[in-house]
Amino acid sequence: MRAVVIATGESTAMRSLNERYPTPLLPLLDRPFIQHVVECLVDLGVTEFDFILSHLPERVEQLLGDGRIWGSTFTFHLSRDSSHPYNFLDLIGLQGDEEPVLLAHADRLPDLQTLQTIFCAGSDRSVVLYWQQALEVHRPQTAQPESSDDRDGMHWTGWARLPSRSLKGLSGDLSESALASYVITMARRDGELIEVPKPLSV
């Protein structure tokens, strides 16, 4: 199984720390956050990884190496724009592999039990994980929600299992919110949307 891990390494909330460390390398307990993500995916049966890097990519590559210690193969791609790192998804879709692709973000980690149940299933349909947030009671009357997903209080976790063919033709200019709308719409049409607890986040 193959995974695409978005690990661009910048966060507005972590700007001072990002001067020296990409966000996925910040520690969670005894190891960098991205290592928890990798080990979770290896446990799910992933053997091929594509990492999309941007900020301080050499630090991530130095930590992870070629993947041999996890029995996997790691390939690194460099995105020049950390806010629009999805230009490699189309190339992966064009390879024509029928196996589903796990799409993950290296700065957040959903509930592990849910991941094992969902991503080990043998379906080629889209599975998108989201978490629900209660709507704000005191939202100003003039404020308009950014999207229908925002209006419903639905937030994409950044994790999904997608048919590789669904990545063909995706624009490289997609923001995360645009990609979220795409995968959620796809799951509503021909797949499954699954609510999970809010993911652990850097």
Coordinates of N, CA, C and O in Angstrom, one line a residue, residues 26-198:
L26 N 8.7 18.5 15.4 CA 8.5 18.9 16.8 C 8.1 17.6 17.6 O 7.4 16.7 17.1
P27 N 8.6 17.5 18.8 CA 8.4 16.2 19.6 C 7.0 16.0 20.1 O 6.3 16.9 20.5
L28 N 6.6 14.7 20.1 CA 5.5 14.2 20.8 C 6.0 13.1 21.7 O 6.4 12.0 21.1
L29 N 6.0 13.3 23.0 CA 6.6 12.3 23.9 C 8.1 12.1 23.6 O 8.9 12.9 23.7
D30 N 8.4 10.9 23.1 CA 9.8 10.5 23.0 C 10.3 10.6 21.5 O 11.5 10.1 21.3
R31 N 9.6 11.1 20.6 CA 10.0 11.1 19.2 C 9.4 12.2 18.4 O 8.3 12.7 18.9
P32 N 9.9 12.6 17.3 CA 9.2 13.6 16.5 C 7.8 13.2 16.0 O 7.6 12.0 15.8
F33 N 7.0 14.2 15.9 CA 5.6 13.9 15.5 C 5.5 13.0 14.2 O 4.7 12.1 14.2
I34 N 6.3 13.4 13.2 CA 6.2 12.7 11.9 C 6.6 11.2 12.1 O 6.1 10.3 11.4
Q35 N 7.4 10.9 13.1 CA 7.8 9.5 13.3 C 6.6 8.7 13.8 O 6.4 7.5 13.4
H36 N 5.7 9.3 14.6 CA 4.5 8.6 15.0 C 3.6 8.4 13.8 O 3.0 7.3 13.7
V37 N 3.5 9.3 12.9 CA 2.7 9.2 11.7 C 3.2 8.0 10.8 O 2.5 7.2 10.4
V38 N 4.5 8.0 10.6 CA 5.1 6.9 9.8 C 4.9 5.6 10.4 O 4.5 4.6 9.8
E39 N 5.1 5.5 11.7 CA 4.9 4.2 12.4 C 3.5 3.7 12.4 O 3.2 2.5 12.3
C40 N 2.6 4.7 12.5 CA 1.2 4.3 12.4 C 0.8 3.8 11.0 O 0.1 2.7 10.9
L41 N 1.3 4.4 10.0 CA 1.1 4.0 8.6 C 1.7 2.6 8.3 O 1.1 1.8 7.6
V42 N 2.9 2.4 8.8 CA 3.6 1.1 8.6 C 2.7 0.0 9.3 O 2.5 -1.1 8.7
D43 N 2.2 0.3 10.4 CA 1.3 -0.7 11.1 C 0.1 -1.0 10.3 O -0.5 -2.0 10.4
L44 N -0.4 0.0 9.5 CA -1.5 -0.2 8.6 C -1.2 -0.9 7.4 O -2.1 -1.2 6.6
G45 N 0.1 -1.3 7.1 CA 0.4 -2.0 6.0 C 1.0 -1.2 4.8 O 1.2 -1.7 3.7
V46 N 1.4 0.1 5.1 CA 2.0 0.9 4.1 C 3.4 0.5 3.9 O 4.2 0.4 4.9
T47 N 3.8 0.3 2.6 CA 5.2 0.0 2.3 C 5.9 1.0 1.4 O 7.1 1.1 1.3
E48 N 5.1 1.9 0.8 CA 5.7 2.9 -0.1 C 5.2 4.3 0.4 O 4.0 4.5 0.5
F49 N 6.1 5.2 0.6 CA 5.8 6.5 1.1 C 6.3 7.6 0.1 O 7.4 7.5 -0.4
D50 N 5.4 8.5 -0.2 CA 5.8 9.7 -0.9 C 5.7 10.9 0.1 O 4.5 11.2 0.5
F51 N 6.7 11.6 0.4 CA 6.7 12.7 1.3 C 6.8 14.0 0.5 O 7.7 14.2 -0.3
I52 N 5.8 14.9 0.7 CA 5.9 16.2 0.1 C 6.4 17.2 1.1 O 5.8 17.5 2.1
L53 N 7.6 17.7 0.8 CA 8.3 18.6 1.8 C 8.4 20.0 1.2 O 8.3 20.2 0.0
S54 N 8.6 21.0 2.1 CA 8.9 22.3 1.7 C 9.9 23.0 2.6 O 11.0 23.3 2.1
H55 N 9.5 23.3 3.8 CA 10.4 24.1 4.7 C 11.4 23.1 5.4 O 11.0 22.1 6.0
L56 N 12.7 23.5 5.3 CA 13.8 22.7 5.9 C 13.7 21.2 5.5 O 13.7 20.3 6.4
P57 N 13.5 20.9 4.2 CA 13.3 19.5 3.8 C 14.5 18.6 4.2 O 14.2 17.4 4.5
E58 N 15.7 19.1 4.2 CA 16.8 18.2 4.5 C 16.8 17.7 5.9 O 17.3 16.6 6.2
R59 N 16.1 18.4 6.9 CA 16.0 17.9 8.2 C 15.1 16.7 8.3 O 15.3 15.7 9.0
V60 N 14.0 16.7 7.5 CA 13.1 15.6 7.5 C 13.7 14.4 6.9 O 13.6 13.3 7.4
E61 N 14.4 14.6 5.7 CA 15.1 13.5 5.1 C 16.2 12.9 5.9 O 16.3 11.7 5.9
Q62 N 16.9 13.7 6.7 CA 17.9 13.2 7.6 C 17.3 12.3 8.7 O 17.9 11.3 9.0
L63 N 16.2 12.7 9.2 CA 15.6 11.9 10.2 C 15.0 10.6 9.7 O 15.3 9.5 10.3
L64 N 14.4 10.6 8.6 CA 13.7 9.4 8.1 C 14.6 8.5 7.3 O 14.3 7.3 7.2
G65 N 15.5 9.0 6.5 CA 16.4 8.2 5.7 C 15.6 7.6 4.5 O 14.6 8.2 4.1
D66 N 16.0 6.4 4.1 CA 15.3 5.8 2.9 C 14.2 4.9 3.3 O 13.6 4.3 2.4
G67 N 13.9 4.7 4.6 CA 12.7 3.9 5.0 C 13.1 2.5 5.3 O 12.2 1.7 5.8
R68 N 14.3 2.1 5.1 CA 14.6 0.6 5.3 C 14.4 0.2 6.7 O 14.0 -1.0 6.9
I69 N 14.6 1.0 7.7 CA 14.5 0.6 9.1 C 13.0 0.3 9.4 O 12.7 -0.4 10.4
W70 N 12.1 0.8 8.6 CA 10.7 0.4 8.7 C 10.2 -0.6 7.7 O 9.0 -0.8 7.6
G71 N 11.1 -1.1 6.9 CA 10.8 -2.1 5.9 C 10.0 -1.4 4.7 O 9.2 -2.1 4.1
S72 N 10.2 -0.2 4.5 CA 9.5 0.6 3.5 C 10.4 1.4 2.6 O 11.6 1.4 2.8
T73 N 9.8 1.9 1.5 CA 10.6 2.8 0.6 C 10.1 4.2 0.7 O 8.9 4.4 0.6
F74 N 11.0 5.1 0.9 CA 10.6 6.5 1.0 C 11.1 7.3 -0.2 O 12.3 7.2 -0.6
T75 N 10.2 8.1 -0.7 CA 10.6 9.0 -1.8 C 10.2 10.4 -1.4 O 9.1 10.6 -0.8
F76 N 11.1 11.4 -1.6 CA 10.8 12.8 -1.2 C 10.6 13.7 -2.4 O 11.3 13.6 -3.4
H77 N 9.6 14.6 -2.3 CA 9.3 15.6 -3.3 C 9.4 16.9 -2.7 O 9.0 17.1 -1.5
L78 N 9.9 17.9 -3.4 CA 10.0 19.3 -2.9 C 8.9 20.2 -3.5 O 8.9 20.3 -4.7
S79 N 8.1 20.8 -2.7 CA 7.1 21.8 -3.1 C 7.7 23.1 -2.8 O 8.1 23.4 -1.7
R80 N 7.6 24.0 -3.8 CA 8.1 25.4 -3.6 C 7.2 26.2 -2.7 O 7.6 27.2 -2.1
D81 N 5.9 25.9 -2.8 CA 4.9 26.7 -2.0 C 4.3 25.8 -1.0 O 3.5 24.9 -1.3
S82 N 4.6 26.1 0.3 CA 4.1 25.2 1.4 C 2.6 25.3 1.6 O 2.0 24.4 2.2
S83 N 2.0 26.4 1.1 CA 0.5 26.5 1.2 C -0.2 25.8 0.1 O -1.5 25.6 0.2
H84 N 0.4 25.4 -0.9 CA -0.2 24.7 -2.1 C 0.7 23.5 -2.5 O 1.3 23.5 -3.6
P85 N 0.8 22.5 -1.6 CA 1.8 21.4 -1.9 C 1.3 20.2 -2.6 O 1.9 19.2 -2.7
Y86 N 0.1 20.3 -3.2 CA -0.6 19.2 -3.7 C -0.3 18.9 -5.2 O -1.0 18.1 -5.8
N87 N 0.7 19.6 -5.8 CA 0.9 19.4 -7.2 C 1.5 18.0 -7.6 O 1.4 17.6 -8.7
F88 N 1.9 17.3 -6.6 CA 2.4 15.9 -6.9 C 1.3 14.9 -6.9 O 1.5 13.8 -7.4
L89 N 0.1 15.2 -6.4 CA -0.9 14.2 -6.4 C -1.4 13.8 -7.8 O -1.7 12.6 -8.0
D90 N -1.4 14.7 -8.7 CA -1.7 14.4 -10.1 C -0.7 13.4 -10.7 O -1.1 12.4 -11.3
L91 N 0.5 13.6 -10.4 CA 1.6 12.7 -10.9 C 1.4 11.3 -10.4 O 1.6 10.3 -11.1
I92 N 1.0 11.2 -9.1 CA 0.8 9.9 -8.5 C -0.4 9.2 -9.1 O -0.4 8.0 -9.4
G93 N -1.5 10.0 -9.4 CA -2.7 9.5 -10.0 C -2.4 9.0 -11.4 O -3.0 8.0 -11.9
L94 N -1.5 9.7 -12.1 CA -1.2 9.3 -13.5 C -0.5 8.0 -13.7 O -0.4 7.4 -14.7
Q95 N 0.1 7.5 -12.6 CA 0.8 6.3 -12.7 C -0.1 5.0 -12.9 O 0.4 4.0 -13.2
G96 N -1.4 5.3 -12.7 CA -2.4 4.2 -13.0 C -2.5 3.0 -12.1 O -3.1 2.0 -12.5
D97 N -1.9 3.1 -11.0 CA -2.0 2.0 -10.0 C -3.4 1.9 -9.5 O -4.0 2.9 -9.1
E98 N -3.9 0.7 -9.4 CA -5.3 0.6 -9.0 C -5.4 0.5 -7.5 O -6.5 0.6 -6.9
E99 N -4.3 0.4 -6.8 CA -4.3 0.3 -5.3 C -4.7 1.7 -4.8 O -4.2 2.7 -5.3
P100 N -5.5 1.7 -3.7 CA -5.8 3.0 -3.1 C -4.6 3.7 -2.5 O -3.6 3.0 -2.2
V101 N -4.7 5.0 -2.4 CA -3.6 5.8 -1.8 C -4.1 6.3 -0.5 O -5.2 6.8 -0.4
L102 N -3.2 6.3 0.6 CA -3.5 6.9 1.8 C -3.0 8.3 1.8 O -1.8 8.5 1.6
L103 N -3.8 9.3 2.0 CA -3.3 10.7 2.0 C -3.3 11.1 3.5 O -4.4 11.0 4.2
A104 N -2.2 11.6 4.0 CA -2.0 12.0 5.4 C -1.3 13.3 5.5 O -0.5 13.6 4.6
H105 N -1.5 14.0 6.6 CA -0.7 15.2 6.9 C 0.1 14.9 8.1 O -0.4 14.4 9.1
A106 N 1.4 15.3 8.0 CA 2.3 14.9 9.1 C 2.3 15.7 10.3 O 3.0 15.5 11.3
D107 N 1.3 16.6 10.4 CA 1.2 17.5 11.6 C 0.0 17.2 12.4 O -0.4 17.9 13.3
R108 N -0.7 16.1 12.0 CA -1.9 15.7 12.8 C -2.1 14.2 12.7 O -1.7 13.6 11.7
L109 N -2.7 13.6 13.7 CA -2.9 12.2 13.8 C -4.2 11.8 14.4 O -4.5 12.1 15.5
P110 N -5.1 11.3 13.5 CA -6.4 10.8 14.0 C -6.3 9.7 15.0 O -5.3 9.0 15.1
D111 N -7.5 9.3 15.6 CA -7.6 8.2 16.5 C -7.1 6.9 15.8 O -7.5 6.5 14.8
L112 N -6.1 6.3 16.5 CA -5.5 5.1 15.8 C -6.4 3.9 15.6 O -6.3 3.2 14.6
Q113 N -7.3 3.7 16.6 CA -8.2 2.6 16.4 C -9.1 2.7 15.2 O -9.4 1.8 14.5
T114 N -9.6 4.0 15.0 CA -10.4 4.3 13.9 C -9.6 4.1 12.6 O -10.1 3.5 11.6
L115 N -8.4 4.5 12.5 CA -7.6 4.3 11.3 C -7.4 2.9 11.0 O -7.5 2.5 9.8
Q116 N -7.1 2.0 12.0 CA -6.9 0.6 11.7 C -8.2 0.0 11.1 O -8.1 -0.8 10.2
T117 N -9.3 0.4 11.7 CA -10.6 -0.2 11.2 C -10.9 0.2 9.8 O -11.2 -0.6 8.9
I118 N -10.6 1.5 9.4 CA -11.0 2.0 8.2 C -10.0 1.7 7.1 O -10.4 1.2 6.0
F119 N -8.8 1.9 7.3 CA -7.8 1.8 6.2 C -7.3 0.4 5.9 O -6.7 0.2 4.9
C120 N -7.7 -0.5 6.8 CA -7.4 -1.9 6.5 C -8.5 -2.6 5.7 O -8.4 -3.7 5.3
A121 N -9.6 -1.9 5.6 CA -10.7 -2.5 4.8 C -10.3 -2.6 3.3 O -9.6 -1.8 2.8
G122 N -10.9 -3.6 2.7 CA -10.5 -3.9 1.3 C -11.3 -3.3 0.2 O -11.7 -3.9 -0.7
S123 N -11.7 -2.0 0.4 CA -12.5 -1.4 -0.6 C -11.7 -0.4 -1.4 O -10.7 0.2 -0.9
D124 N -12.1 -0.1 -2.6 CA -11.4 0.9 -3.4 C -12.2 2.2 -3.4 O -11.9 3.1 -4.2
R125 N -13.2 2.3 -2.6 CA -14.0 3.5 -2.5 C -13.3 4.6 -1.6 O -12.5 4.2 -0.8
S126 N -13.6 5.8 -1.8 CA -13.0 6.9 -1.0 C -13.5 6.8 0.4 O -14.7 6.5 0.7
V127 N -12.6 6.9 1.4 CA -13.0 7.0 2.8 C -12.3 8.3 3.3 O -11.1 8.4 3.2
V128 N -13.1 9.2 3.8 CA -12.6 10.5 4.3 C -13.0 10.6 5.8 O -14.1 10.4 6.2
L129 N -12.0 11.0 6.6 CA -12.2 11.2 8.0 C -12.4 12.7 8.3 O -11.6 13.5 7.8
Y130 N -13.4 13.0 9.1 CA -13.6 14.4 9.5 C -14.0 14.4 10.9 O -14.4 13.4 11.6
W131 N -13.9 15.6 11.5 CA -14.3 15.8 12.9 C -15.3 17.0 12.9 O -15.3 17.8 12.0
Q132 N -16.2 16.9 13.9 CA -17.3 17.9 13.9 C -17.1 18.9 15.0 O -16.7 18.5 16.1
Q133 N -17.3 20.1 14.7 CA -17.2 21.2 15.7 C -18.5 21.8 15.9 O -19.2 22.1 14.9
A134 N -18.9 22.0 17.1 CA -20.2 22.7 17.4 C -20.1 24.1 16.8 O -19.1 24.8 16.9
L135 N -21.2 24.6 16.2 CA -21.2 25.9 15.6 C -21.2 27.0 16.7 O -21.8 26.8 17.8
E136 N -20.6 28.1 16.4 CA -20.5 29.2 17.4 C -21.8 29.8 17.5 O -22.5 30.2 16.5
V137 N -22.3 30.0 18.8 CA -23.6 30.7 19.0 C -23.5 32.2 18.7 O -24.5 32.8 18.2
H138 N -22.4 32.8 19.0 CA -22.2 34.2 18.9 C -21.6 34.7 17.6 O -21.0 35.7 17.5
R139 N -21.7 33.9 16.5 CA -21.1 34.3 15.3 C -21.8 35.5 14.7 O -23.1 35.6 14.7
P140 N -21.1 36.6 14.3 CA -21.8 37.8 13.8 C -22.7 37.4 12.6 O -22.4 36.6 11.8
Q141 N -23.9 38.1 12.6 CA -24.9 37.9 11.5 C -24.3 38.1 10.1 O -24.7 37.4 9.2
T142 N -23.4 39.0 10.0 CA -22.8 39.3 8.6 C -21.8 38.4 8.2 O -21.5 38.3 7.0
A143 N -21.2 37.6 9.1 CA -20.1 36.7 8.7 C -20.7 35.5 7.9 O -21.7 34.9 8.3
Q144 N -20.1 35.2 6.8 CA -20.6 34.1 5.9 C -19.6 32.9 6.1 O -18.4 33.1 6.1
P145 N -20.1 31.7 6.2 CA -19.2 30.6 6.3 C -18.4 30.4 5.1 O -18.8 30.8 4.0
E146 N -17.2 29.9 5.2 CA -16.3 29.7 4.0 C -16.8 28.7 3.0 O -16.6 28.8 1.8
S147 N -17.5 27.7 3.5 CA -18.0 26.6 2.6 C -19.1 25.9 3.3 O -19.4 26.2 4.5
S148 N -19.8 25.1 2.6 CA -20.9 24.3 3.2 C -20.4 23.4 4.3 O -21.0 23.1 5.3
D149 N -19.1 22.9 4.1 CA -18.5 22.1 5.2 C -18.3 22.9 6.5 O -18.5 22.4 7.5
D150 N -17.9 24.1 6.3 CA -17.7 25.0 7.4 C -19.0 25.3 8.1 O -19.1 25.3 9.3
R151 N -20.0 25.5 7.3 CA -21.4 25.8 7.9 C -21.9 24.6 8.7 O -22.5 24.8 9.7
D152 N -21.6 23.4 8.3 CA -22.0 22.2 9.1 C -21.1 22.0 10.3 O -21.4 21.0 11.0
G153 N -20.0 22.7 10.4 CA -19.1 22.5 11.5 C -18.2 21.3 11.2 O -17.6 20.7 12.1
M154 N -18.1 20.9 9.9 CA -17.4 19.7 9.5 C -15.9 20.1 9.2 O -15.8 21.1 8.4
H155 N -15.0 19.4 9.7 CA -13.6 19.7 9.4 C -12.8 18.5 8.9 O -12.9 17.4 9.6
W156 N -12.2 18.5 7.8 CA -11.4 17.4 7.3 C -10.2 17.2 8.2 O -9.5 18.2 8.6
T157 N -9.9 16.0 8.6 CA -8.7 15.7 9.4 C -7.4 15.8 8.6 O -6.3 15.8 9.3
G158 N -7.5 15.8 7.3 CA -6.3 15.8 6.5 C -5.9 14.3 6.1 O -4.9 14.1 5.5
W159 N -6.7 13.4 6.5 CA -6.5 12.0 6.2 C -7.6 11.4 5.4 O -8.8 11.6 5.7
A160 N -7.3 10.6 4.4 CA -8.3 10.0 3.5 C -7.6 8.8 2.8 O -6.4 8.8 2.6
R161 N -8.5 7.8 2.5 CA -8.0 6.8 1.6 C -8.8 7.0 0.3 O -10.0 7.1 0.2
L162 N -8.0 7.1 -0.8 CA -8.6 7.5 -2.1 C -8.2 6.6 -3.2 O -7.0 6.1 -3.2
P163 N -9.0 6.3 -4.1 CA -8.6 5.6 -5.3 C -7.6 6.4 -6.1 O -7.7 7.6 -6.2
S164 N -6.5 5.8 -6.5 CA -5.4 6.6 -7.2 C -6.0 7.3 -8.4 O -5.5 8.4 -8.7
R165 N -7.0 6.8 -9.1 CA -7.5 7.4 -10.3 C -8.2 8.8 -9.9 O -8.3 9.6 -10.8
S166 N -8.6 8.9 -8.7 CA -9.2 10.2 -8.3 C -8.3 11.3 -8.2 O -8.7 12.5 -8.1
L167 N -7.0 11.0 -8.2 CA -5.9 12.1 -8.1 C -5.6 12.6 -9.5 O -4.9 13.6 -9.5
K168 N -6.0 11.9 -10.5 CA -5.6 12.4 -11.9 C -6.3 13.7 -12.2 O -7.5 13.9 -11.9
G169 N -5.5 14.6 -12.7 CA -6.1 15.9 -13.2 C -6.3 16.9 -12.1 O -6.8 18.0 -12.3
L170 N -5.8 16.7 -10.9 CA -6.0 17.6 -9.8 C -5.0 18.8 -10.1 O -3.9 18.7 -10.5
S171 N -5.5 20.0 -9.8 CA -4.7 21.2 -10.0 C -3.6 21.3 -8.9 O -3.9 21.0 -7.7
G172 N -2.5 21.7 -9.3 CA -1.4 21.9 -8.4 C -1.6 23.2 -7.5 O -0.9 23.4 -6.5
D173 N -2.6 24.0 -7.9 CA -2.8 25.2 -7.2 C -3.8 25.0 -6.0 O -4.2 26.0 -5.4
L174 N -4.2 23.8 -5.7 CA -5.2 23.6 -4.7 C -4.6 24.0 -3.3 O -3.5 23.6 -3.0
S175 N -5.5 24.7 -2.6 CA -5.2 24.9 -1.1 C -5.7 23.7 -0.4 O -6.5 22.8 -0.9
E176 N -5.4 23.6 0.9 CA -5.9 22.5 1.7 C -7.5 22.5 1.8 O -8.1 21.5 1.7
S177 N -8.0 23.7 1.9 CA -9.5 23.8 2.0 C -10.1 23.4 0.7 O -11.2 22.8 0.7
A178 N -9.5 23.7 -0.4 CA -10.1 23.3 -1.7 C -9.9 21.8 -1.9 O -10.9 21.1 -2.4
L179 N -8.8 21.2 -1.4 CA -8.7 19.7 -1.5 C -9.7 19.1 -0.6 O -10.3 18.0 -0.9
A180 N -9.9 19.7 0.6 CA -10.9 19.1 1.5 C -12.3 19.1 0.9 O -13.0 18.1 1.0
S181 N -12.7 20.2 0.2 CA -14.0 20.2 -0.4 C -14.1 19.1 -1.5 O -15.1 18.4 -1.6
Y182 N -13.0 18.9 -2.2 CA -12.9 17.9 -3.3 C -13.1 16.5 -2.7 O -13.9 15.7 -3.2
V183 N -12.3 16.1 -1.7 CA -12.4 14.8 -1.2 C -13.7 14.5 -0.5 O -14.2 13.4 -0.5
I184 N -14.2 15.5 0.2 CA -15.5 15.3 0.9 C -16.6 15.2 -0.1 O -17.5 14.3 0.1
T185 N -16.6 15.9 -1.2 CA -17.6 15.8 -2.2 C -17.5 14.4 -2.8 O -18.6 13.7 -3.1
M186 N -16.3 13.9 -3.1 CA -16.1 12.6 -3.7 C -16.6 11.5 -2.8 O -17.3 10.6 -3.2
A187 N -16.4 11.7 -1.5 CA -16.8 10.7 -0.5 C -18.3 10.7 -0.4 O -19.0 9.6 -0.2
R188 N -19.0 11.8 -0.5 CA -20.4 11.9 -0.4 C -21.1 11.2 -1.6 O -22.1 10.6 -1.6
R189 N -20.4 11.4 -2.8 CA -21.0 10.9 -4.0 C -20.8 9.4 -4.2 O -21.7 8.6 -4.5
D190 N -19.6 8.9 -3.8 CA -19.3 7.5 -4.1 C -18.2 7.0 -3.1 O -17.1 6.6 -3.4
G191 N -18.5 7.1 -1.8 CA -17.6 6.6 -0.8 C -18.2 6.7 0.6 O -19.4 6.5 0.8
E192 N -17.3 7.1 1.5 CA -17.8 7.1 2.9 C -17.1 8.2 3.7 O -15.9 8.4 3.6
L193 N -17.9 9.0 4.4 CA -17.5 10.0 5.3 C -17.6 9.5 6.7 O -18.7 9.0 7.1
I194 N -16.5 9.5 7.5 CA -16.6 8.9 8.8 C -16.2 10.0 9.8 O -15.1 10.5 9.7
E195 N -17.0 10.2 10.8 CA -16.7 11.2 11.8 C -15.8 10.5 12.9 O -16.1 9.4 13.3
V196 N -14.8 11.2 13.3 CA -13.8 10.7 14.3 C -13.6 11.9 15.3 O -14.0 13.0 15.0
P197 N -13.0 11.6 16.4 CA -12.7 12.6 17.4 C -11.7 13.6 16.7 O -10.9 13.2 15.8
K198 N -11.6 14.8 17.2 CA -10.7 15.8 16.7 C -9.2 15.2 16.8 O -8.8 14.7 17.8

